[in-house]
Structures are given as C-alpha cells and as structure tokens.
Coordinates of C-alpha atoms and ligand atoms in Angstrom, one line a residue:
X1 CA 0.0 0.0 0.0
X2 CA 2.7 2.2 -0.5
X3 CA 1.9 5.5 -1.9
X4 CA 3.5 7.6 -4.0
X5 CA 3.7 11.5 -4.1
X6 CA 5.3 12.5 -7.3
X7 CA 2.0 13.3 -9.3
X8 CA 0.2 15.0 -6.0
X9 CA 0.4 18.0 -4.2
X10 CA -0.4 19.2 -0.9
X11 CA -2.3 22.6 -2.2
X12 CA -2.3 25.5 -0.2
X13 CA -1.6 25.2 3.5
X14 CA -1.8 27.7 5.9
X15 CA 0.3 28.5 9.1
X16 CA -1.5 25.5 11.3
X17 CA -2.6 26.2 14.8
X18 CA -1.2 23.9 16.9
X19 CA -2.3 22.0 19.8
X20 CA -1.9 18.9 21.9
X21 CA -4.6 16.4 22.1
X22 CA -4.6 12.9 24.5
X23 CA -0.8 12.7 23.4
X24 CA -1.0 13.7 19.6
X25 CA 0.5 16.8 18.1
X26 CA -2.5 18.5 16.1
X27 CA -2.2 20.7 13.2
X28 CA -5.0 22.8 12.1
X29 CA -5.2 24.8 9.1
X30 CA -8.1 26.8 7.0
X31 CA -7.6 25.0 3.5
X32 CA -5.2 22.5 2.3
X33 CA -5.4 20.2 -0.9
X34 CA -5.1 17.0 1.6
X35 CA -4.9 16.1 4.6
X36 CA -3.2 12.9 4.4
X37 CA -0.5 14.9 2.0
X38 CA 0.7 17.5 4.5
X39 CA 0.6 14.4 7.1
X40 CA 2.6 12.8 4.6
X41 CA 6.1 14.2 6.3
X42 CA 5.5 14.2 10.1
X43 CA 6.0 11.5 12.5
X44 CA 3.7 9.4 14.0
X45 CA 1.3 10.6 16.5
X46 CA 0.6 13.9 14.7
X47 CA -2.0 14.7 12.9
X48 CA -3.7 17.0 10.8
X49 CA -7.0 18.5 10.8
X50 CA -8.6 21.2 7.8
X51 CA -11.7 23.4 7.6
X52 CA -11.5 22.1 3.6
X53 CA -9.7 20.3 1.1
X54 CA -9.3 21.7 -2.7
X55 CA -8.1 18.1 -3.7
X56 CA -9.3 15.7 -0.8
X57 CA -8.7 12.2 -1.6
X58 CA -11.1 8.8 -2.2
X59 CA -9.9 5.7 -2.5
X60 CA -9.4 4.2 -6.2
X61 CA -7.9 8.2 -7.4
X62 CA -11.1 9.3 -6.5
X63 CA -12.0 12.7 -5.9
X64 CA -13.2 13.6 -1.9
X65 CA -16.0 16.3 -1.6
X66 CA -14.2 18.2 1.1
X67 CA -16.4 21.3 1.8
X68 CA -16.6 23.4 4.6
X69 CA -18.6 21.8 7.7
X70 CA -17.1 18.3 7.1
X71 CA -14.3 16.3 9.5
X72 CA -11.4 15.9 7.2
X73 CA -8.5 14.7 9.0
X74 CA -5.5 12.6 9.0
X75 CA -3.5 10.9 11.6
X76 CA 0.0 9.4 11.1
X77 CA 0.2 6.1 13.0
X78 CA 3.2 3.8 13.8
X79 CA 3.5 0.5 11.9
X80 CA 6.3 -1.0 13.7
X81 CA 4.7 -4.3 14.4
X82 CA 5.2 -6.5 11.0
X83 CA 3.3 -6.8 8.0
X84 CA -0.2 -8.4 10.0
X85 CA -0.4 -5.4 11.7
X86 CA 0.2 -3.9 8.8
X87 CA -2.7 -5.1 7.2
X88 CA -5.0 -5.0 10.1
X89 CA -4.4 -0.8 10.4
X90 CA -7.2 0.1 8.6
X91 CA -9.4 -2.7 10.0
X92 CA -8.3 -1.4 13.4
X93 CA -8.5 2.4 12.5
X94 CA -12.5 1.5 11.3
X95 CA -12.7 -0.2 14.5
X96 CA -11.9 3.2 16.7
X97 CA -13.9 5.7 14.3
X98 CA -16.9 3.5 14.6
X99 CA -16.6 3.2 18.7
X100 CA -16.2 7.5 18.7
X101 CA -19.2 8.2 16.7
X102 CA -21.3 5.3 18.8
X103 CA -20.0 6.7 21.8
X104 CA -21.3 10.3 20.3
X105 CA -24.8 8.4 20.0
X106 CA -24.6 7.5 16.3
X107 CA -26.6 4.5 15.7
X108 CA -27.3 2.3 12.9
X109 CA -24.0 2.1 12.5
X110 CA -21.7 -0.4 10.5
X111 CA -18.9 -1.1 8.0
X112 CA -18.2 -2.2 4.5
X113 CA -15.2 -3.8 4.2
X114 CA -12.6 -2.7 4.3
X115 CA -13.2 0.6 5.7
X116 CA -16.7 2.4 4.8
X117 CA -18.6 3.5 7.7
X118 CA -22.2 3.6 6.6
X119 CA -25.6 4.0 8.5
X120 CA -28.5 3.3 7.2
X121 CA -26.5 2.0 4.0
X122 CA -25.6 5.6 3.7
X123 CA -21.9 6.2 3.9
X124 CA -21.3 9.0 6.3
X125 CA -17.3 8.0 6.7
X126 CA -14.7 6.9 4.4
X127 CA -11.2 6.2 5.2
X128 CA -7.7 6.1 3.4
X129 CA -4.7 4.8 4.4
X130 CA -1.5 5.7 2.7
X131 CA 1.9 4.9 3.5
X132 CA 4.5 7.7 2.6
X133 CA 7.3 6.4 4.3
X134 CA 8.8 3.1 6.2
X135 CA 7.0 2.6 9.6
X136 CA 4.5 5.2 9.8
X137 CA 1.4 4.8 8.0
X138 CA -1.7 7.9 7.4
X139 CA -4.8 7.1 8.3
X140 CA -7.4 9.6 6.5
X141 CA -10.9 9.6 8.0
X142 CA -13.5 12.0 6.4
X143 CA -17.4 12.1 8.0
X144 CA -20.1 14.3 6.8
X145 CA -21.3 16.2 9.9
X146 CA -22.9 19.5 8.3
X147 CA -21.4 20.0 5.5
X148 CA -23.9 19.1 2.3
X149 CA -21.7 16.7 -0.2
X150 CA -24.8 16.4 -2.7
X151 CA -24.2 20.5 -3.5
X152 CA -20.9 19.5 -5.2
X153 CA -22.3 16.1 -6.3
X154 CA -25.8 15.5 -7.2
X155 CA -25.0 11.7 -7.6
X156 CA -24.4 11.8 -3.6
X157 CA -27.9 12.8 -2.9
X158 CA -29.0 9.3 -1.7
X159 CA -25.8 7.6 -0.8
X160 CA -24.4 9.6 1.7
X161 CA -25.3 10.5 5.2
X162 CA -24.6 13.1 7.8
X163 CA -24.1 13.5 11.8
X164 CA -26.9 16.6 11.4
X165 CA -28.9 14.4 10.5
X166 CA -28.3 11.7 13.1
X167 CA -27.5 13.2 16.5
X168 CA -28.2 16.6 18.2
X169 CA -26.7 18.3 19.3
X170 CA -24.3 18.1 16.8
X171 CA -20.6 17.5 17.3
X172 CA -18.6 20.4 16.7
X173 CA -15.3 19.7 14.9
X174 CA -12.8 20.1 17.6
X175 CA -15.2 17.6 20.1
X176 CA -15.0 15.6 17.1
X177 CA -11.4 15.8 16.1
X178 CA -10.9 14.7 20.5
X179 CA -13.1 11.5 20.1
X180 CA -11.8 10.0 17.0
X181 CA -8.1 10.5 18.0
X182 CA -8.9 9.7 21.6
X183 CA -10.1 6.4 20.1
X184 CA -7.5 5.9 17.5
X185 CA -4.8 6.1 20.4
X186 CA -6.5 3.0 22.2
X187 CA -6.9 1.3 19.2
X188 CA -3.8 1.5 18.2
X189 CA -1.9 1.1 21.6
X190 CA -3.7 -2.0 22.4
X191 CA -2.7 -3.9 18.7
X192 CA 0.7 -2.9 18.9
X193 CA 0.7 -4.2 23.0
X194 CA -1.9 -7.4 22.4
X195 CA -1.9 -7.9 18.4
X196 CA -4.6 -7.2 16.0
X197 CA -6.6 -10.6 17.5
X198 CA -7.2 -8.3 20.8
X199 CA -9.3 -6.3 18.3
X200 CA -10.6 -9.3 16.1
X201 CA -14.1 -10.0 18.1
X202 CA -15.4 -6.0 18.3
X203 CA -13.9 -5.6 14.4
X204 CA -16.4 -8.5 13.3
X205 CA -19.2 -6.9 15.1
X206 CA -18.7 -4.2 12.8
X207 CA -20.1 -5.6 9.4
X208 CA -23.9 -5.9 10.5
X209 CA -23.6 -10.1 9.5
X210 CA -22.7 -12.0 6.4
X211 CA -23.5 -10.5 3.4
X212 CA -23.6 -11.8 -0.5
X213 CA -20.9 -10.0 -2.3
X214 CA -18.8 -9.9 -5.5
X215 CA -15.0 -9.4 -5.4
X216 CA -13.0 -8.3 -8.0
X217 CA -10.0 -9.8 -8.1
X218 CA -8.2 -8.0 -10.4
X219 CA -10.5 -8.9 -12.9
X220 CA -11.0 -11.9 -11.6
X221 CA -14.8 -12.2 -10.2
X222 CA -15.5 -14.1 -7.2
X223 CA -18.8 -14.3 -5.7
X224 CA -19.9 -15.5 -2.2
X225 CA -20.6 -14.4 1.2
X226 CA -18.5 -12.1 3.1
X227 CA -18.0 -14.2 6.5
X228 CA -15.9 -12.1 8.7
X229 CA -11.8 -10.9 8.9
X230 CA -9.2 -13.8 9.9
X231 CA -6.9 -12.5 12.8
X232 CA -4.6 -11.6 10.2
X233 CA -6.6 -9.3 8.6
X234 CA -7.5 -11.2 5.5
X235 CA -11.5 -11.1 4.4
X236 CA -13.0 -14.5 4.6
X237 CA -15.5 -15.9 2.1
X238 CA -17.8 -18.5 1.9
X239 CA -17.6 -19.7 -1.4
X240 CA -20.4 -20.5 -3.7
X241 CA -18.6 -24.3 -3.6
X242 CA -19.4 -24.0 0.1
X243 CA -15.4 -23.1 1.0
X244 CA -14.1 -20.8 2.9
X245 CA -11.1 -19.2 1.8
X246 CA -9.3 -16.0 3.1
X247 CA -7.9 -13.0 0.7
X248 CA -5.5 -10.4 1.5
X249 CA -6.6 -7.4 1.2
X250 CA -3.9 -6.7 -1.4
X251 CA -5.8 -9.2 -3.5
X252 CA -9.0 -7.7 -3.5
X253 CA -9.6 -4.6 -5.8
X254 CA -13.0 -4.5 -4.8
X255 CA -15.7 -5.2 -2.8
X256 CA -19.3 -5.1 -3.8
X257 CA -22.4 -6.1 -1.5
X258 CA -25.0 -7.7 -3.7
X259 CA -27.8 -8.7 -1.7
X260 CA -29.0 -4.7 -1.7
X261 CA -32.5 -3.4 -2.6
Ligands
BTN301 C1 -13.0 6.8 0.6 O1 -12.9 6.8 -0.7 O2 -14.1 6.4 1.1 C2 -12.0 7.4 1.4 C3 -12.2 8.9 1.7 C4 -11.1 9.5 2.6 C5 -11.3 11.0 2.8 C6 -10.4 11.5 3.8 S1 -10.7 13.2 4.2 C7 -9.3 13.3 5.1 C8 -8.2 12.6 4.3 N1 -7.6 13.4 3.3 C9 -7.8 13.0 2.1 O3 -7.4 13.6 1.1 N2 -8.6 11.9 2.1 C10 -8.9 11.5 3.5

C-alpha cells in the first residue's frame, strides 16, 4: 500500500494552529489540498485537521467532496509491528472511528469492508490509508457532519449520510477531532501491546452479519458471502462451492455487496 507522491500535491496550507490532544500533536489549518498529503512528512502521533480540502482524496484516485462543515483529517500512525499489523491498520483504524461516533450516540451504524462506515447504508465516513514512508502509516478519515456533499455532487444525494442528520446536538469539529483521536490512540496502543486478535471479536461486530458479495480480483470475479476478517486481517468468504477461503486485502480490488435493494 505504498503511496507515492510525485504526481500529488499538498495545495495550499496555511500557518497551522497547533495543539496537543490525548498525546498527539494537532495541526490545524483553514484550507489545504489533503490532509493525508501534509501528514505525509510528520512522525507518528501527529495529525492533521482542515476546515476544507481543494483536492481531498477517495480511494481508487477518486475525488473527496471536502467542503466546509465536514471532518477531514489525518493521523499518522506507527507500523512498527510486522506486516499483520500492517494489514489490520485500517481494519483497526474502522474499528476506533466507529466506537467514537457510537459513543457520540450515532446508531445504525456499520462497516463495509474494508473501511466504509455507513448507516443506514448511507456512507457517512470513508477512510484512506497511505503509507509515505517506512513505519509510519496515514490514516485519513472524512465524515459528513454539516457539511452538504450532494451540493458539489448531485449523484451523492442518496448515498451519503450526515451526523446533522443523526444526532443533536451536533458534534462540533474540535469535540469531534478529541473522540476519533482519543479512540484511535487506544486502538492502536492495544494492537501494537496485544496484536490485532485483541481487536478481532469488536472488528467483526462491525459488518452488520454476512452479506452476498462480488470481489474483483483484479478482474477476476469471485462471488460468495463475506464471513468475517481472519486475525490476520484477511477477508473470509464462503464460497459459492461452500469453502471458505481467506484474501488479502492486497488481492481484492474491490468489494461489492450484492444482496442490496
Ligand atoms: C473513501 O474513498 O471512502 C476514502 C475517503 C477518505 C477521505 C479523507 S478526508 C481526510 C483525508 N484526506 C484526504 O485527502 N482523504 C482523506
């Protein structure tokens, strides 16, 4: 999952106010292009917050409706414990932003694999994890709390959700930025101290139940039920032969849930 910068930039940064937070360094700034760009060169345990991104960042090159009112923020994280915890991060970093916005009263709550939060089979979070450099990875976590995504893209009128729309009062963006790093901390303190199985029981919880799904396999099409994630991260399927077999996530381009209405 290495990620390369040549063809990005970061866009525009401001001077970031600085504070500390439950032992991470945060940076906050007005308007940047990304988040998880500017956190591309700091050390783990900082992270970096913005009132907007000009070119936030989905997963697959897609583009990231960033407006004001959203939480779009990154948070560089150690990944000094081999190549399972490697591939658990994200697993592990969907496990802590789900636990903050249930703790914030969000409910209805669940994940796609790997890592889209979605209530009500609205997506109201996505994450991205990039790594820039050796032993730190980014973890970038964007959630639609007032900002209005469907303004900038009319195809999001009726896939995406919002915390407006879910709690009240609503989070502001600094209580916000507290949980989910608050959270993260734990999450990842406890892998790095217990390993990623510590986790494995609450992550499973996570994906509302087995669900039909295709994978795309790099081309490859592979269609079964998604079972649950192995305690090393890889996604476990029941076959339509009746097998089980586990994929890393590095195998699977794709994920798409097929037993939708
Ligand atoms: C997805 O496609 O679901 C992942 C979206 C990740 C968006 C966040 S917003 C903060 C961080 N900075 C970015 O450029 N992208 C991530």
């Amino acid at each position: 999952m290495k990620t390369s910068t040549a063809n990005v930039t970061a866009g525009r940064d401001d001077q970031p106010a600085i504070s500390l937070v439950d032992g991470w360094t945060l940076r906050e700034y007005r308007e940047v292009g990304s988040t998880n760009l500017v956190a591309a060169g700091l050390p783990a345990w900082q992270a970096v917050r913005s009132d907007t991104q000009t070119a936030g960042r989905g997963r697959f090159q897609r583009q990231w409706v960033s407006d004001a009112g959203g939480l779009w923020l990154s948070a560089v994280l150690p990944t000094d414990g081999g190549s399972v915890a490697w591939h658990a991060l994200p697993l592990a970093v969907g496990w802590a932003v789900c636990h903050a916005l249930r703790n914030l009263g969000v409910k209805n709550l669940r994940m796609r694999w790997p890592n889209d939060v979605l209530v009500n089979e609205r997506k109201l979070a996505g994450l991205l994890i990039d790594q820039f450099s050796p032993n730190v990875a980014v973890a970038g976590i964007g959630i639609n709390v007032s900002n209005h995504p469907e303004a900038r893209d009319v195809s999001l009128r009726h896939a995406t959700a919002r915390l407006a729309d879910l709690v009240a009062p609503v989070p502001d963006l600094r209580h916000l930025t507290e949980a989910i790093l608050h959270q993260l901390r734990i999450a990842v303190e406890e892998m790095r101290a217990a390993g990623f199985h510590s986790l494995l029981t609450r992550v499973n919880e996570l994906w509302g139940g087995p669900r039909a799904v295709e994978l795309d396999l790099d081309g490859t099409i592979r269609r079964g039920t998604f079972a649950r994630v192995d305690a090393e991260g890889r996604l476990i399927l029941l076959e339509e032969t009746g097998h089980f077999t586990a994929y890393d996530a590095r195998q699977v381009r794709h994920l798409t849930e097929t037993d939708l209405s």
